[in-house]
Amino acid sequence: MSKPRLTAATTALAVAVSTLAFTAVATVPVTTVANAADLAGPWTPVVDASALNNKVYSMLQNGNTVYVGGMFTSAGGSAAASYLASFDATNPSATWQPVTNAALAAGSGYTYVSSMARTGTDLYIGGRFAQGTLNNVAKVALGSGAATGLDGGTVAYNVSGNTERDVEEIAVIGNKVYVGGGFAGVSDGTGTVADTAGIAAWDTTTTNWGALDSGFADDANTAPNTNGMVAVANDLYIGGQFLGGKDGGTTIASKRVIAWSDATSTWSSMNGGFGQGLVASMANSTTGHVQGLFAAGNFTSSDATPTVTFNGLAKWNSVSAAWETISSPSGVSGGSAVIEAMAFDAAGDLYVGGNFTSAGGVSANNIAKWDGTSWSALTCGPINGVNDTVRAILPQSDGSLIIGGFFTNAGGDPLNKYVARYTPGATVNCASPSTGGGGGGPA
């Protein structure tokens, strides 16, 4: 199951390889979308947010530039910005910019950009997209705008009618670009296919694909899938839907979450993982109020004995080598009860986004903050959070957050559509306070 299928049905797309040069694109004029009352509140549009015509799946920031990937086919009125666009997060007069001079062409079924990672001056993007023979995963040179495919890209499973080959996550360790998703394997572009079972590594030095041992293990009726990854030093922590990692003919049992060593090329179990559901997001912090490695998704309990209830959020204890809760009650509930995004701000507070109505017992619509002691909603009453799934969170140096997702209303304002900015401490006029225990006031 690919990550977008947590809250939206999707189908598959094709794969191949290409090299394509891009030229500069004219700036798209911005339309004024906020009035004084809007700007006085904690939620405000980002650029011309209302000009995005469909969902946001991923965001990545490089300096002041925010790259936005999703299912939209227009940003700021430009069809050239289909599925991938950018804006300057620090410029109040910023406009939406296409990243390429031609829209990424639609693949079979739904088309979107769902993952991004940067190494040096290169931006790697993944998802379900096509442009000529450039499909699913590509490298974009941020200086020249040239884009290249990675050999033959990813190839599909055909398990119980599953023909997905999407790329859902990208992470970088040294010269390795790790790519995960719902694909069966990768192609060298000449017809030779390597079975990598939902995960693969692109070597930027040799420009070749490599497998992570024998990939993931899963049952005969479900294709393994990567939904979340985070790199910590030389280790890659991977979440998704699988039974473990395959070491040749041996399975390293670790359901839904596992560790891979880039240094030794070996799998390590993480106390057996989780008993059901999937892991949709991984995050790590070493400073501030909240520190450690976190896994999030829609899993409810551990697979170890004794069973621990998590409700979609768990912290790894490296000393005891076990997963643990961070609050009581734990995790999220309501809605689809899934966390799909995590991020840490400068103070080290943890923000979680997804599809839920409560976090740690506090009323919170699809986004909430954990400060190491208590949970908080983002504002309160009728302007509490957003009205649909949050897929990406980018903390800013000024203390604000840029949030992307499926929502069409943030803080009660329909002008905040698919992407919006939240400013803590701004004037709040709530008709009624948020409810629940554990510090349920506005963040």
Coordinates of C-alpha atoms in Angstrom, one line a residue:
M1 CA 0.0 0.0 0.0
S2 CA 1.5 3.3 -1.0
K3 CA 1.3 6.3 1.3
P4 CA -1.4 8.3 -0.6
R5 CA -3.7 5.3 -0.2
L6 CA -4.0 6.0 3.5
T7 CA -6.5 8.7 2.7
A8 CA -7.0 8.7 -1.1
A9 CA -7.3 5.8 -3.6
T10 CA -4.6 5.6 -6.2
T11 CA -3.4 3.5 -9.1
A12 CA -0.2 2.9 -10.9
L13 CA 2.1 4.5 -13.5
A14 CA 4.9 3.6 -15.9
V15 CA 8.7 3.7 -15.7
A16 CA 11.7 4.6 -17.8
V17 CA 14.7 6.9 -18.1
S18 CA 15.5 10.2 -19.7
T19 CA 17.7 13.3 -19.7
L20 CA 15.9 16.6 -20.1
A21 CA 17.0 20.2 -20.1
F22 CA 14.8 22.9 -18.6
T23 CA 14.9 26.6 -19.3
A24 CA 13.8 29.6 -17.2
V25 CA 10.1 30.1 -16.7
A26 CA 8.4 33.5 -16.3
T27 CA 7.2 34.5 -12.9
V28 CA 3.5 33.8 -12.3
P29 CA 1.7 36.9 -11.0
V30 CA 0.2 36.6 -7.5
T31 CA -3.4 37.3 -6.7
T32 CA -4.2 39.0 -3.4
V33 CA -6.2 36.5 -1.3
A34 CA -6.0 37.7 2.3
N35 CA -7.7 40.7 4.0
A36 CA -6.7 42.4 7.2
A37 CA -8.9 40.2 9.3
D38 CA -7.2 37.1 7.9
L39 CA -3.7 38.4 8.4
A40 CA -4.5 39.3 12.1
G41 CA -5.2 35.6 12.9
P42 CA -2.8 32.7 13.4
W43 CA -3.6 31.1 10.0
T44 CA -2.7 32.9 6.8
P45 CA -2.3 32.0 3.1
V46 CA 1.2 31.2 1.8
V47 CA 1.7 33.0 -1.5
D48 CA -1.5 32.5 -3.5
A49 CA -2.4 29.3 -1.8
S50 CA -5.9 29.3 -3.3
A51 CA -4.2 29.0 -6.7
L52 CA -3.2 25.4 -6.0
N53 CA -6.0 23.3 -7.6
N54 CA -5.3 20.0 -5.8
K55 CA -3.6 18.2 -2.9
V56 CA -0.1 18.6 -1.5
Y57 CA 1.8 15.4 -0.7
S58 CA 5.3 16.7 0.1
M59 CA 7.4 19.8 0.8
L60 CA 11.1 20.4 1.1
Q61 CA 13.0 23.6 2.0
N62 CA 16.4 24.7 0.6
G63 CA 17.4 28.1 2.0
N64 CA 14.4 30.4 1.5
T65 CA 12.9 28.3 -1.3
V66 CA 10.1 25.8 -0.5
Y67 CA 9.5 23.1 -3.1
V68 CA 6.0 21.7 -3.1
G69 CA 5.0 18.4 -4.6
G70 CA 1.5 17.0 -5.0
M71 CA -1.4 16.2 -7.2
F72 CA -2.1 19.7 -8.4
T73 CA -2.0 20.5 -12.1
S74 CA -1.7 24.3 -11.6
A75 CA 0.0 26.7 -9.2
G76 CA -0.6 30.4 -9.6
G77 CA -2.5 29.7 -12.7
S78 CA 0.4 28.0 -14.5
A79 CA -0.1 24.5 -15.9
A80 CA 3.7 24.4 -16.2
A81 CA 3.8 23.9 -12.5
S82 CA 1.9 20.7 -12.6
Y83 CA 2.8 18.4 -9.6
L84 CA 5.9 20.4 -8.6
A85 CA 6.2 24.1 -7.8
S86 CA 8.2 26.4 -5.5
F87 CA 8.0 29.8 -3.7
D88 CA 10.2 32.0 -1.5
A89 CA 9.1 31.5 2.1
T90 CA 10.5 34.8 3.3
N91 CA 9.2 37.1 0.6
P92 CA 5.7 38.6 1.3
S93 CA 5.4 39.3 -2.4
A94 CA 6.5 35.9 -3.6
T95 CA 4.9 34.2 -6.5
W96 CA 4.5 30.5 -7.4
Q97 CA 7.3 29.3 -9.7
P98 CA 7.3 26.2 -11.9
V99 CA 10.3 24.1 -11.3
T100 CA 10.4 22.8 -14.9
N101 CA 9.5 24.5 -18.1
A102 CA 7.0 21.9 -19.0
A103 CA 4.5 20.0 -16.8
L104 CA 5.4 16.5 -15.6
A105 CA 3.1 14.4 -17.8
A106 CA 0.5 12.2 -16.2
G107 CA 1.2 8.5 -15.7
S108 CA -1.4 5.8 -15.5
G109 CA -4.0 6.5 -12.8
Y110 CA -3.3 9.3 -10.4
T111 CA -0.2 11.4 -10.9
Y112 CA 1.7 13.2 -8.1
V113 CA 5.1 14.1 -6.6
S114 CA 5.1 12.6 -3.1
S115 CA 8.8 12.7 -2.0
M116 CA 11.8 14.9 -2.3
A117 CA 15.4 15.0 -0.9
R118 CA 18.4 17.2 -1.6
T119 CA 22.0 16.4 -1.8
G120 CA 24.4 19.2 -2.8
T121 CA 22.8 21.1 -5.7
D122 CA 20.6 18.2 -6.8
L123 CA 17.0 17.7 -5.9
Y124 CA 15.7 14.2 -6.1
I125 CA 11.9 13.8 -6.6
G126 CA 9.8 10.7 -6.5
G127 CA 6.1 9.8 -7.0
R128 CA 3.9 8.8 -9.9
F129 CA 4.7 11.0 -12.9
A130 CA 6.0 10.8 -16.5
Q131 CA 7.6 13.0 -19.0
G132 CA 8.7 11.2 -22.1
T133 CA 10.8 8.4 -20.6
L134 CA 11.3 10.3 -17.4
N135 CA 9.1 8.5 -14.9
N136 CA 8.6 8.1 -11.1
V137 CA 12.0 9.2 -9.9
A138 CA 14.3 11.8 -11.2
K139 CA 17.2 14.1 -10.3
V140 CA 16.9 17.9 -10.9
A141 CA 20.0 20.1 -11.0
L142 CA 19.0 23.1 -9.0
G143 CA 21.5 25.4 -10.8
S144 CA 20.7 24.5 -14.4
G145 CA 17.3 23.0 -14.1
A146 CA 18.4 19.9 -16.0
A147 CA 16.5 16.7 -15.0
T148 CA 17.7 13.1 -15.5
G149 CA 16.1 9.8 -14.9
L150 CA 17.8 7.2 -12.7
D151 CA 18.5 4.4 -15.3
G152 CA 15.2 2.7 -16.0
G153 CA 13.5 3.7 -12.8
T154 CA 11.2 1.4 -10.8
V155 CA 9.2 -1.6 -12.0
A156 CA 5.8 -2.9 -10.8
Y157 CA 4.5 -5.7 -8.7
N158 CA 1.7 -7.8 -10.0
V159 CA 0.4 -9.3 -6.7
S160 CA -3.3 -9.7 -6.5
G161 CA -3.7 -7.1 -9.3
N162 CA -1.3 -4.6 -7.6
T163 CA 0.7 -3.0 -10.4
E164 CA 2.1 -0.1 -8.4
R165 CA 5.6 1.2 -9.0
D166 CA 5.4 4.5 -7.2
V167 CA 8.3 6.1 -5.2
E168 CA 7.0 7.4 -1.8
E169 CA 10.2 8.2 0.2
I170 CA 13.7 9.4 -0.5
A171 CA 16.6 9.7 2.0
V172 CA 20.3 10.4 1.5
I173 CA 23.4 8.9 3.2
G174 CA 26.7 9.9 1.7
N175 CA 26.7 9.0 -2.0
K176 CA 23.6 6.8 -1.6
V177 CA 20.1 8.0 -2.5
Y178 CA 17.7 5.6 -0.9
V179 CA 14.4 5.3 -2.7
G180 CA 11.4 3.5 -1.2
G181 CA 7.8 2.9 -2.3
G182 CA 5.4 0.4 -3.7
F183 CA 7.7 -0.9 -6.5
A184 CA 8.9 -4.5 -7.0
G185 CA 12.4 -3.5 -8.3
V186 CA 14.5 -1.2 -10.4
S187 CA 15.6 -1.3 -14.1
D188 CA 19.0 -0.5 -15.6
G189 CA 17.2 1.0 -18.6
T190 CA 18.2 -1.9 -21.0
G191 CA 15.7 -4.4 -19.9
T192 CA 17.5 -5.9 -16.9
V193 CA 15.5 -5.7 -13.8
A194 CA 16.7 -6.3 -10.2
D195 CA 14.1 -7.4 -7.6
T196 CA 14.5 -5.1 -4.7
A197 CA 11.1 -5.4 -3.0
G198 CA 10.0 -1.9 -2.2
I199 CA 13.5 -0.3 -1.4
A200 CA 16.6 0.4 -3.5
A201 CA 19.7 2.6 -3.4
W202 CA 21.0 4.8 -6.2
D203 CA 24.8 5.3 -6.1
T204 CA 25.6 8.9 -7.2
T205 CA 29.2 8.0 -7.8
T206 CA 28.7 4.9 -10.0
T207 CA 25.2 6.0 -11.2
N208 CA 23.9 2.5 -10.7
W209 CA 21.1 0.9 -8.7
G210 CA 21.7 -1.4 -5.8
A211 CA 19.5 -3.6 -3.6
L212 CA 19.3 -3.6 0.2
D213 CA 20.2 -7.2 0.6
S214 CA 17.1 -9.0 -0.8
G215 CA 14.7 -6.2 0.1
F216 CA 11.6 -6.6 2.3
A217 CA 9.7 -9.8 3.3
D218 CA 5.9 -10.0 3.2
D219 CA 3.2 -12.5 2.7
A220 CA 2.2 -13.9 -0.6
N221 CA -0.9 -11.6 -1.0
T222 CA 0.5 -8.2 -0.1
A223 CA 3.3 -6.4 -1.8
P224 CA 5.8 -4.7 0.7
N225 CA 5.8 -1.0 0.7
T226 CA 8.0 1.9 2.1
N227 CA 6.1 4.8 3.6
G228 CA 8.6 6.6 5.8
M229 CA 12.3 6.9 6.1
V230 CA 14.9 8.9 8.1
A231 CA 18.7 8.8 7.9
V232 CA 20.6 9.1 11.2
A233 CA 24.4 9.1 10.7
N234 CA 25.1 5.9 8.8
D235 CA 21.8 4.2 9.6
L236 CA 18.5 4.3 7.7
Y237 CA 15.3 3.8 9.6
I238 CA 12.5 2.6 7.4
G239 CA 8.8 2.4 8.0
G240 CA 6.0 0.9 5.9
Q241 CA 4.1 -2.3 5.4
F242 CA 6.3 -5.4 5.5
L243 CA 7.2 -8.3 7.7
G244 CA 11.0 -7.6 7.9
G245 CA 14.1 -7.5 5.8
K246 CA 15.4 -10.4 3.7
D247 CA 19.0 -11.5 4.3
G248 CA 19.2 -13.9 1.4
G249 CA 16.8 -16.7 2.3
T250 CA 16.5 -15.5 5.9
T251 CA 13.9 -13.0 7.2
I252 CA 15.0 -10.5 9.8
A253 CA 11.6 -10.2 11.5
S254 CA 10.7 -6.6 12.2
K255 CA 7.2 -5.7 11.2
R256 CA 6.4 -2.2 9.7
V257 CA 9.7 -0.8 10.9
I258 CA 13.4 -1.8 10.5
A259 CA 16.9 -0.4 10.5
W260 CA 19.5 -0.7 7.7
S261 CA 23.2 0.0 8.2
D262 CA 24.7 1.9 5.3
A263 CA 28.2 1.0 6.7
T264 CA 27.8 -2.8 7.0
S265 CA 24.9 -3.3 4.5
T266 CA 22.9 -5.3 7.1
W267 CA 19.3 -5.3 8.5
S268 CA 18.6 -5.0 12.2
S269 CA 15.3 -5.8 13.9
M270 CA 13.7 -3.1 16.0
N271 CA 12.2 -5.2 18.8
G272 CA 9.9 -7.0 16.3
G273 CA 8.2 -3.8 15.1
F274 CA 4.5 -3.3 15.3
G275 CA 1.7 -5.8 15.1
Q276 CA -0.6 -4.3 12.5
G277 CA -1.3 -1.2 10.4
L278 CA 1.7 0.6 8.9
V279 CA 4.3 3.2 9.6
A280 CA 3.8 6.3 7.5
S281 CA 6.5 8.6 8.9
M282 CA 9.9 8.5 10.6
A283 CA 11.6 11.4 12.3
N284 CA 14.6 12.0 14.6
S285 CA 15.8 14.9 16.8
T286 CA 19.0 15.2 18.9
T287 CA 18.3 18.7 20.5
G288 CA 15.6 20.6 22.3
H289 CA 12.5 19.6 24.3
V290 CA 11.8 16.4 22.5
Q291 CA 14.6 14.1 21.5
G292 CA 14.9 10.7 19.9
L293 CA 13.7 8.5 17.0
F294 CA 10.0 8.4 16.4
A295 CA 7.8 6.2 14.2
A296 CA 4.2 7.3 13.3
G297 CA 1.4 5.9 11.3
N298 CA -1.8 4.0 12.0
F299 CA -0.4 1.0 14.0
T300 CA -2.0 0.4 17.3
S301 CA 0.4 -1.8 19.3
S302 CA 3.8 -3.4 19.5
D303 CA 4.6 -6.9 18.2
A304 CA 6.7 -7.7 21.2
T305 CA 5.6 -9.1 24.6
P306 CA 4.3 -7.5 26.7
T307 CA 2.1 -5.7 24.2
V308 CA 2.2 -1.9 24.3
T309 CA -0.6 0.3 22.9
F310 CA 0.7 3.2 20.8
N311 CA -2.2 4.5 18.6
G312 CA 0.0 5.6 15.8
L313 CA 3.0 7.2 17.6
A314 CA 6.0 5.5 19.3
K315 CA 9.5 6.5 20.5
W316 CA 12.5 4.2 20.2
N317 CA 14.4 3.6 23.4
S318 CA 18.0 2.8 22.3
V319 CA 19.0 1.7 25.7
S320 CA 16.3 -1.0 26.2
A321 CA 16.0 -1.5 22.5
A322 CA 12.2 -1.2 22.7
W323 CA 9.4 1.1 21.5
E324 CA 7.7 3.2 24.1
T325 CA 4.8 5.7 24.4
I326 CA 5.4 9.4 25.1
S327 CA 2.1 10.2 26.8
S328 CA -1.1 8.8 28.3
P329 CA -3.4 8.5 26.5
S330 CA -1.0 7.8 23.7
G331 CA -1.0 8.7 20.0
V332 CA -4.0 10.0 18.0
S333 CA -7.7 9.0 17.6
G334 CA -10.7 10.1 15.5
G335 CA -10.9 10.5 11.8
S336 CA -8.7 7.9 10.1
A337 CA -6.5 8.0 13.2
V338 CA -3.2 8.2 11.3
I339 CA -0.1 10.4 11.5
E340 CA 1.5 11.0 8.1
A341 CA 4.0 13.8 8.9
M342 CA 6.3 14.8 11.8
A343 CA 8.7 17.7 12.2
F344 CA 10.7 19.4 15.0
D345 CA 10.9 23.2 15.5
A346 CA 13.9 25.2 16.7
A347 CA 12.9 24.5 20.3
G348 CA 12.7 20.8 19.7
D349 CA 9.0 20.6 20.0
L350 CA 7.4 17.8 17.9
Y351 CA 4.6 18.6 15.5
V352 CA 2.5 15.7 14.1
G353 CA 0.1 16.0 11.2
G354 CA -2.2 13.5 9.6
N355 CA -5.9 12.6 9.8
F356 CA -7.2 12.7 13.4
T357 CA -9.4 14.7 15.7
S358 CA -7.5 14.1 19.0
A359 CA -3.9 13.9 20.0
G360 CA -3.1 12.6 23.5
G361 CA -6.7 13.2 24.5
V362 CA -6.6 16.8 23.4
S363 CA -9.0 18.0 20.7
A364 CA -6.8 18.7 17.6
N365 CA -7.9 18.7 14.0
N366 CA -5.3 16.9 12.0
I367 CA -2.2 18.7 13.5
A368 CA -0.9 19.0 17.1
K369 CA 2.2 19.8 19.1
W370 CA 4.0 17.8 21.8
D371 CA 6.5 19.8 23.8
G372 CA 7.8 16.9 25.9
T373 CA 5.3 17.4 28.6
S374 CA 1.9 18.1 27.1
W375 CA -0.1 18.1 23.9
S376 CA -1.5 21.3 22.3
A377 CA -3.9 22.0 19.5
L378 CA -3.0 24.7 16.9
T379 CA -5.6 27.3 18.0
C380 CA -8.9 26.3 19.5
G381 CA -12.7 26.1 19.0
P382 CA -13.9 26.5 15.4
I383 CA -10.4 27.5 14.1
N384 CA -8.7 24.5 15.6
G385 CA -6.4 23.0 13.0
V386 CA -7.4 22.1 9.4
N387 CA -10.3 20.3 7.9
D388 CA -8.4 17.4 6.2
T389 CA -5.2 15.5 6.1
V390 CA -1.8 17.1 6.8
R391 CA 1.0 15.6 4.7
A392 CA 4.0 17.9 5.3
I393 CA 5.2 20.4 8.0
L394 CA 8.1 22.8 7.6
P395 CA 9.0 24.8 10.8
Q396 CA 10.4 28.3 9.9
S397 CA 13.2 30.3 11.6
D398 CA 10.6 33.0 12.6
G399 CA 8.7 30.4 14.6
S400 CA 5.9 29.9 12.1
L401 CA 5.0 26.6 10.4
I402 CA 4.3 26.0 6.7
I403 CA 1.8 23.2 6.4
G404 CA 0.7 21.2 3.3
G405 CA -1.9 18.6 2.7
F406 CA -5.3 17.7 1.5
F407 CA -7.1 20.4 3.5
T408 CA -9.3 23.2 1.9
N409 CA -9.7 25.2 5.1
A410 CA -7.2 26.1 7.8
G411 CA -8.2 27.9 10.9
G412 CA -11.8 28.3 9.6
D413 CA -10.6 30.2 6.5
P414 CA -11.2 28.6 3.0
L415 CA -8.4 30.9 1.6
N416 CA -5.9 28.6 3.3
K417 CA -6.1 25.8 0.8
Y418 CA -3.7 22.9 0.5
V419 CA -0.8 24.9 1.9
A420 CA -1.0 27.5 4.7
R421 CA 1.2 29.3 7.3
Y422 CA 0.5 29.0 11.1
T423 CA 2.0 31.6 13.4
P424 CA 2.0 30.7 17.1
G425 CA 1.3 33.6 19.4
A426 CA -0.8 35.5 16.9
T427 CA -4.1 37.0 18.0
V428 CA -6.7 34.3 18.6
N429 CA -10.4 34.8 18.9
C430 CA -11.9 31.4 19.6
A431 CA -15.7 31.0 20.1
S432 CA -15.0 28.2 22.5
P433 CA -11.8 26.7 24.0
S434 CA -10.4 23.4 22.9
T435 CA -11.3 20.5 25.1
G436 CA -9.4 17.6 26.5
G437 CA -6.7 17.1 29.1
G438 CA -2.9 17.4 29.0
G439 CA -2.6 21.1 28.1
G440 CA -5.2 21.6 25.5
G441 CA -4.8 25.3 25.0
P442 CA -3.6 26.9 21.8
A443 CA 0.0 26.2 20.8

